[in-house]
XYZ file of C-alpha atoms in Angstrom:
297
model
C -59.629 -56.352 -4.518
C -58.638 -52.886 -3.309
C -58.558 -49.956 -5.708
C -54.766 -49.796 -5.389
C -54.475 -53.507 -6.158
C -56.708 -53.109 -9.183
C -54.667 -50.095 -10.316
C -51.455 -52.119 -10.047
C -52.918 -54.876 -12.228
C -54.160 -52.422 -14.854
C -50.793 -50.671 -14.939
C -48.961 -53.981 -15.321
C -51.164 -54.875 -18.288
C -50.700 -51.454 -19.901
C -54.377 -50.488 -19.742
C -55.397 -46.837 -19.247
C -57.415 -45.864 -16.187
C -57.946 -43.120 -13.635
C -57.397 -43.462 -9.904
C -59.702 -41.033 -8.098
C -59.161 -40.401 -4.374
C -61.363 -38.442 -1.982
C -59.034 -36.077 -0.114
C -61.539 -34.032 1.912
C -65.245 -34.196 2.767
C -67.731 -32.000 4.569
C -70.946 -33.805 5.379
C -73.582 -34.764 4.752
C -71.949 -37.116 2.277
C -71.762 -40.849 1.659
C -68.119 -40.423 0.659
C -65.255 -40.343 3.152
C -61.719 -39.018 2.953
C -59.468 -41.780 1.627
C -62.135 -43.499 -0.465
C -60.768 -44.546 -3.847
C -62.216 -45.672 -7.161
C -60.939 -46.793 -10.543
C -62.566 -45.145 -13.556
C -62.158 -46.925 -16.899
C -62.258 -45.355 -20.398
C -65.818 -46.588 -20.957
C -66.988 -44.721 -17.847
C -67.306 -47.736 -15.571
C -66.503 -47.086 -11.923
C -64.894 -49.706 -9.685
C -64.941 -48.640 -6.056
C -66.825 -45.934 -4.192
C -66.352 -42.175 -4.018
C -69.758 -40.929 -2.988
C -73.348 -40.787 -4.067
C -75.185 -39.639 -7.156
C -74.310 -35.988 -6.619
C -70.536 -36.459 -6.847
C -69.842 -39.528 -8.968
C -71.166 -38.344 -12.386
C -69.090 -35.165 -12.101
C -65.941 -37.057 -11.145
C -66.452 -39.547 -13.984
C -66.731 -36.798 -16.587
C -63.576 -35.050 -15.383
C -61.754 -38.381 -15.116
C -62.534 -39.221 -18.745
C -61.343 -35.777 -19.807
C -58.134 -36.420 -17.834
C -57.584 -39.620 -19.817
C -57.831 -37.615 -23.024
C -55.336 -34.909 -22.047
C -53.190 -36.788 -19.490
C -53.489 -33.986 -16.914
C -54.044 -34.630 -13.205
C -56.836 -32.695 -11.546
C -57.768 -31.697 -8.024
C -61.505 -31.007 -7.924
C -63.614 -29.439 -5.202
C -67.379 -29.885 -5.473
C -69.878 -27.979 -3.439
C -69.118 -25.125 -1.072
C -65.645 -26.300 -0.126
C -62.272 -24.627 0.430
C -60.510 -23.187 -2.574
C -56.751 -23.403 -2.903
C -54.413 -22.636 -5.806
C -54.383 -25.514 -8.270
C -57.753 -26.861 -7.136
C -60.531 -26.616 -9.715
C -63.996 -25.784 -8.450
C -66.708 -27.746 -10.272
C -70.434 -28.067 -9.799
C -72.005 -31.046 -8.099
C -74.287 -33.125 -10.296
C -77.153 -32.102 -8.013
C -77.948 -29.682 -5.232
C -76.249 -30.957 -2.090
C -75.360 -29.471 1.291
C -72.185 -31.526 1.386
C -68.837 -30.798 -0.242
C -66.017 -33.000 -1.438
C -62.496 -32.712 -2.798
C -61.228 -35.414 -5.165
C -57.785 -35.951 -6.681
C -58.030 -37.360 -10.225
C -54.862 -39.128 -11.430
C -54.898 -40.559 -14.985
C -52.639 -43.423 -15.984
C -51.659 -43.600 -19.642
C -49.741 -46.606 -20.954
C -46.051 -45.860 -21.601
C -44.751 -45.301 -25.111
C -43.959 -48.541 -26.923
C -40.740 -48.881 -28.926
C -39.637 -51.733 -31.177
C -35.970 -51.574 -32.202
C -35.000 -53.827 -35.118
C -31.386 -54.859 -35.577
C -28.295 -56.150 -33.790
C -25.609 -53.587 -33.053
C -24.192 -51.596 -30.143
C -26.432 -48.688 -31.225
C -29.667 -50.708 -31.044
C -28.734 -52.001 -27.603
C -28.029 -48.464 -26.392
C -31.286 -47.120 -27.846
C -33.227 -49.942 -26.231
C -31.646 -49.199 -22.836
C -32.129 -45.421 -23.089
C -35.803 -45.761 -23.967
C -36.336 -48.153 -21.059
C -34.640 -45.618 -18.760
C -37.287 -43.078 -19.820
C -40.006 -45.486 -18.776
C -40.880 -46.568 -22.314
C -41.855 -50.170 -22.991
C -38.927 -51.041 -25.222
C -38.420 -54.250 -27.197
C -35.350 -55.326 -29.158
C -35.757 -57.748 -32.056
C -33.275 -59.126 -34.557
C -35.739 -60.208 -37.224
C -38.585 -58.980 -39.386
C -41.050 -61.177 -37.502
C -40.779 -58.997 -34.399
C -42.010 -55.914 -36.250
C -45.594 -57.141 -35.967
C -45.485 -56.310 -32.258
C -45.853 -52.629 -33.155
C -49.408 -51.452 -32.704
C -51.220 -48.166 -33.094
C -49.128 -45.426 -31.533
C -45.954 -47.550 -31.326
C -42.504 -46.333 -32.348
C -40.444 -48.439 -34.767
C -36.742 -48.022 -35.490
C -35.122 -50.028 -38.291
C -31.358 -50.323 -37.825
C -30.151 -53.490 -39.546
C -26.915 -51.960 -40.911
C -28.112 -52.668 -44.437
C -28.622 -56.399 -43.929
C -32.409 -56.378 -44.395
C -33.502 -52.733 -44.360
C -35.892 -53.143 -47.305
C -38.034 -56.042 -46.007
C -37.928 -54.630 -42.483
C -39.140 -51.229 -43.612
C -41.794 -52.805 -45.820
C -43.071 -54.752 -42.816
C -42.952 -51.620 -40.665
C -45.141 -49.716 -43.128
C -47.748 -52.478 -42.830
C -48.171 -51.624 -39.127
C -50.136 -48.712 -37.655
C -47.005 -47.417 -35.866
C -47.021 -43.684 -35.200
C -43.300 -43.274 -35.863
C -41.105 -45.262 -38.259
C -37.407 -44.440 -38.414
C -34.633 -45.842 -40.609
C -31.100 -45.540 -39.231
C -28.838 -45.267 -42.263
C -26.713 -42.784 -44.163
C -28.538 -40.305 -46.364
C -27.432 -42.148 -49.489
C -28.452 -45.540 -48.140
C -31.820 -44.224 -46.901
C -32.591 -42.723 -50.309
C -31.742 -46.037 -51.971
C -34.041 -48.015 -49.662
C -36.958 -45.622 -50.165
C -36.434 -45.655 -53.931
C -36.490 -49.456 -53.987
C -39.728 -49.538 -51.999
C -41.264 -46.998 -54.350
C -40.341 -49.145 -57.343
C -42.054 -52.147 -55.738
C -45.327 -50.236 -55.491
C -45.219 -48.628 -52.046
C -47.099 -45.329 -52.296
C -45.533 -41.924 -51.734
C -48.011 -41.385 -48.914
C -46.710 -44.479 -47.121
C -43.075 -43.574 -47.731
C -43.727 -40.137 -46.247
C -44.277 -41.846 -42.890
C -40.608 -42.815 -42.733
C -38.089 -40.664 -40.874
C -34.932 -41.295 -42.889
C -32.236 -40.915 -41.881
C -33.673 -41.226 -38.392
C -32.455 -38.939 -35.651
C -31.242 -35.386 -35.241
C -28.241 -34.600 -37.437
C -25.252 -34.463 -35.089
C -22.628 -34.980 -37.757
C -20.089 -37.784 -37.403
C -20.867 -39.480 -34.078
C -20.345 -42.670 -32.097
C -23.084 -45.265 -31.767
C -24.102 -44.018 -28.302
C -24.643 -40.526 -29.682
C -26.579 -41.876 -32.676
C -28.911 -43.612 -30.210
C -29.343 -40.338 -28.322
C -30.140 -38.466 -31.550
C -32.774 -41.020 -32.589
C -34.384 -40.988 -29.158
C -34.381 -37.181 -29.141
C -36.239 -37.141 -32.450
C -38.817 -39.598 -31.120
C -39.315 -37.557 -27.943
C -39.844 -34.432 -30.060
C -42.293 -36.339 -32.252
C -44.129 -37.598 -29.168
C -44.527 -34.029 -27.918
C -45.869 -32.834 -31.269
C -49.496 -32.881 -32.326
C -48.729 -35.763 -34.705
C -47.283 -37.873 -31.920
C -49.720 -36.935 -29.187
C -51.023 -40.076 -27.548
C -54.731 -40.154 -26.846
C -57.056 -42.621 -25.187
C -60.453 -43.286 -26.680
C -63.003 -42.520 -23.996
C -66.774 -42.739 -23.900
C -67.990 -39.419 -22.517
C -71.561 -40.047 -21.376
C -74.375 -38.054 -22.947
C -75.745 -36.039 -20.049
C -78.799 -33.849 -19.571
C -79.852 -31.466 -16.800
C -82.883 -32.385 -14.716
C -84.904 -29.146 -15.047
C -86.417 -29.547 -11.593
C -83.409 -30.156 -9.323
C -80.550 -29.277 -11.679
C -78.891 -32.677 -11.351
C -76.854 -34.036 -14.265
C -78.463 -37.236 -15.551
C -76.740 -39.816 -17.765
C -79.146 -40.121 -20.671
C -78.359 -43.774 -21.329
C -79.109 -44.714 -17.714
C -81.981 -42.337 -17.051
C -84.962 -44.159 -15.621
C -87.353 -41.208 -15.855
C -88.098 -39.095 -18.931
C -90.901 -37.031 -20.381
C -91.582 -35.789 -23.890
C -92.176 -32.041 -23.948
C -92.138 -29.423 -26.706
C -90.786 -31.903 -29.210
C -87.879 -33.215 -27.160
C -87.060 -35.643 -24.390
C -86.550 -34.259 -20.899
C -84.682 -36.438 -18.394
C -85.048 -36.635 -14.612
C -83.133 -38.113 -11.706
C -86.226 -39.478 -9.976
C -89.969 -39.942 -10.289
C -90.651 -36.958 -8.001
C -88.856 -34.561 -10.346
C -90.706 -35.908 -13.350
C -94.041 -35.599 -11.529
C -93.286 -31.997 -10.539
C -92.317 -31.109 -14.087
C -95.333 -32.746 -15.712
C -97.693 -31.000 -13.289
C -96.460 -27.578 -14.468
C -93.806 -27.586 -17.238
C -94.011 -23.792 -17.547
C -92.471 -23.444 -14.085
C -89.271 -24.950 -15.463
C -89.399 -23.450 -18.940
C -86.083 -21.629 -18.579
C -84.174 -24.876 -18.081
C -85.902 -27.122 -20.647
């Protein structure tokens, strides 16, 4: 399967990944312009970008891109420098140079709207228009679809606010909003407190949900709720992160290459610590005269 085909499947399933594309090469290099690879949060690489000098560097920057959601254009080696292109070191000394575009894909925000009204339908449609994965449910049972980082909006018009909100607080949702008047919201929260729900849990609830726009129509209420969720998403509390496995790397003191510690096939114990090498030749050179490489060990 091509890298683009694999990317399409991962995107459809809502899984995070990075699509890395070689945009320029100056030989000698085993990579070619147009080569593509998928990099997964655990550091696995599917596809081919280049050899051992380029790939470890690209993987590290790709995993960092998954954490901050920022695209990167990287140039490695003695290549051209243009505005917006970040110059980074190769993982080893190489005469070649390469430019790689690193494009992270983060799953869209997930919204579960609970209730049946013109407002819930409008909110559902507006969120979908923003590219969110929005679901509309008319019962408490649908609340369990909310996972870590999801957004939950309870808008049952008083029909089953209490059990719906209780179920919402049992989820790891990042945002929980209750659409109700101030008086009604206070009553619901008080009832939950009397049933044993902790103040810490109740503090998770945005009630009444939305930005206060005064007396408004249902379309405007939907806009106000979505605006509050967008603001929450942009805040530190709502920032969406992907758990990545940044590899533990060490510098080969002989050639300067970055070596993944977990995969290193050559190591030597010196001065009370492990020293890692890219190849047997580097280890042999080091062990023959460690003092020659003292500054880098």
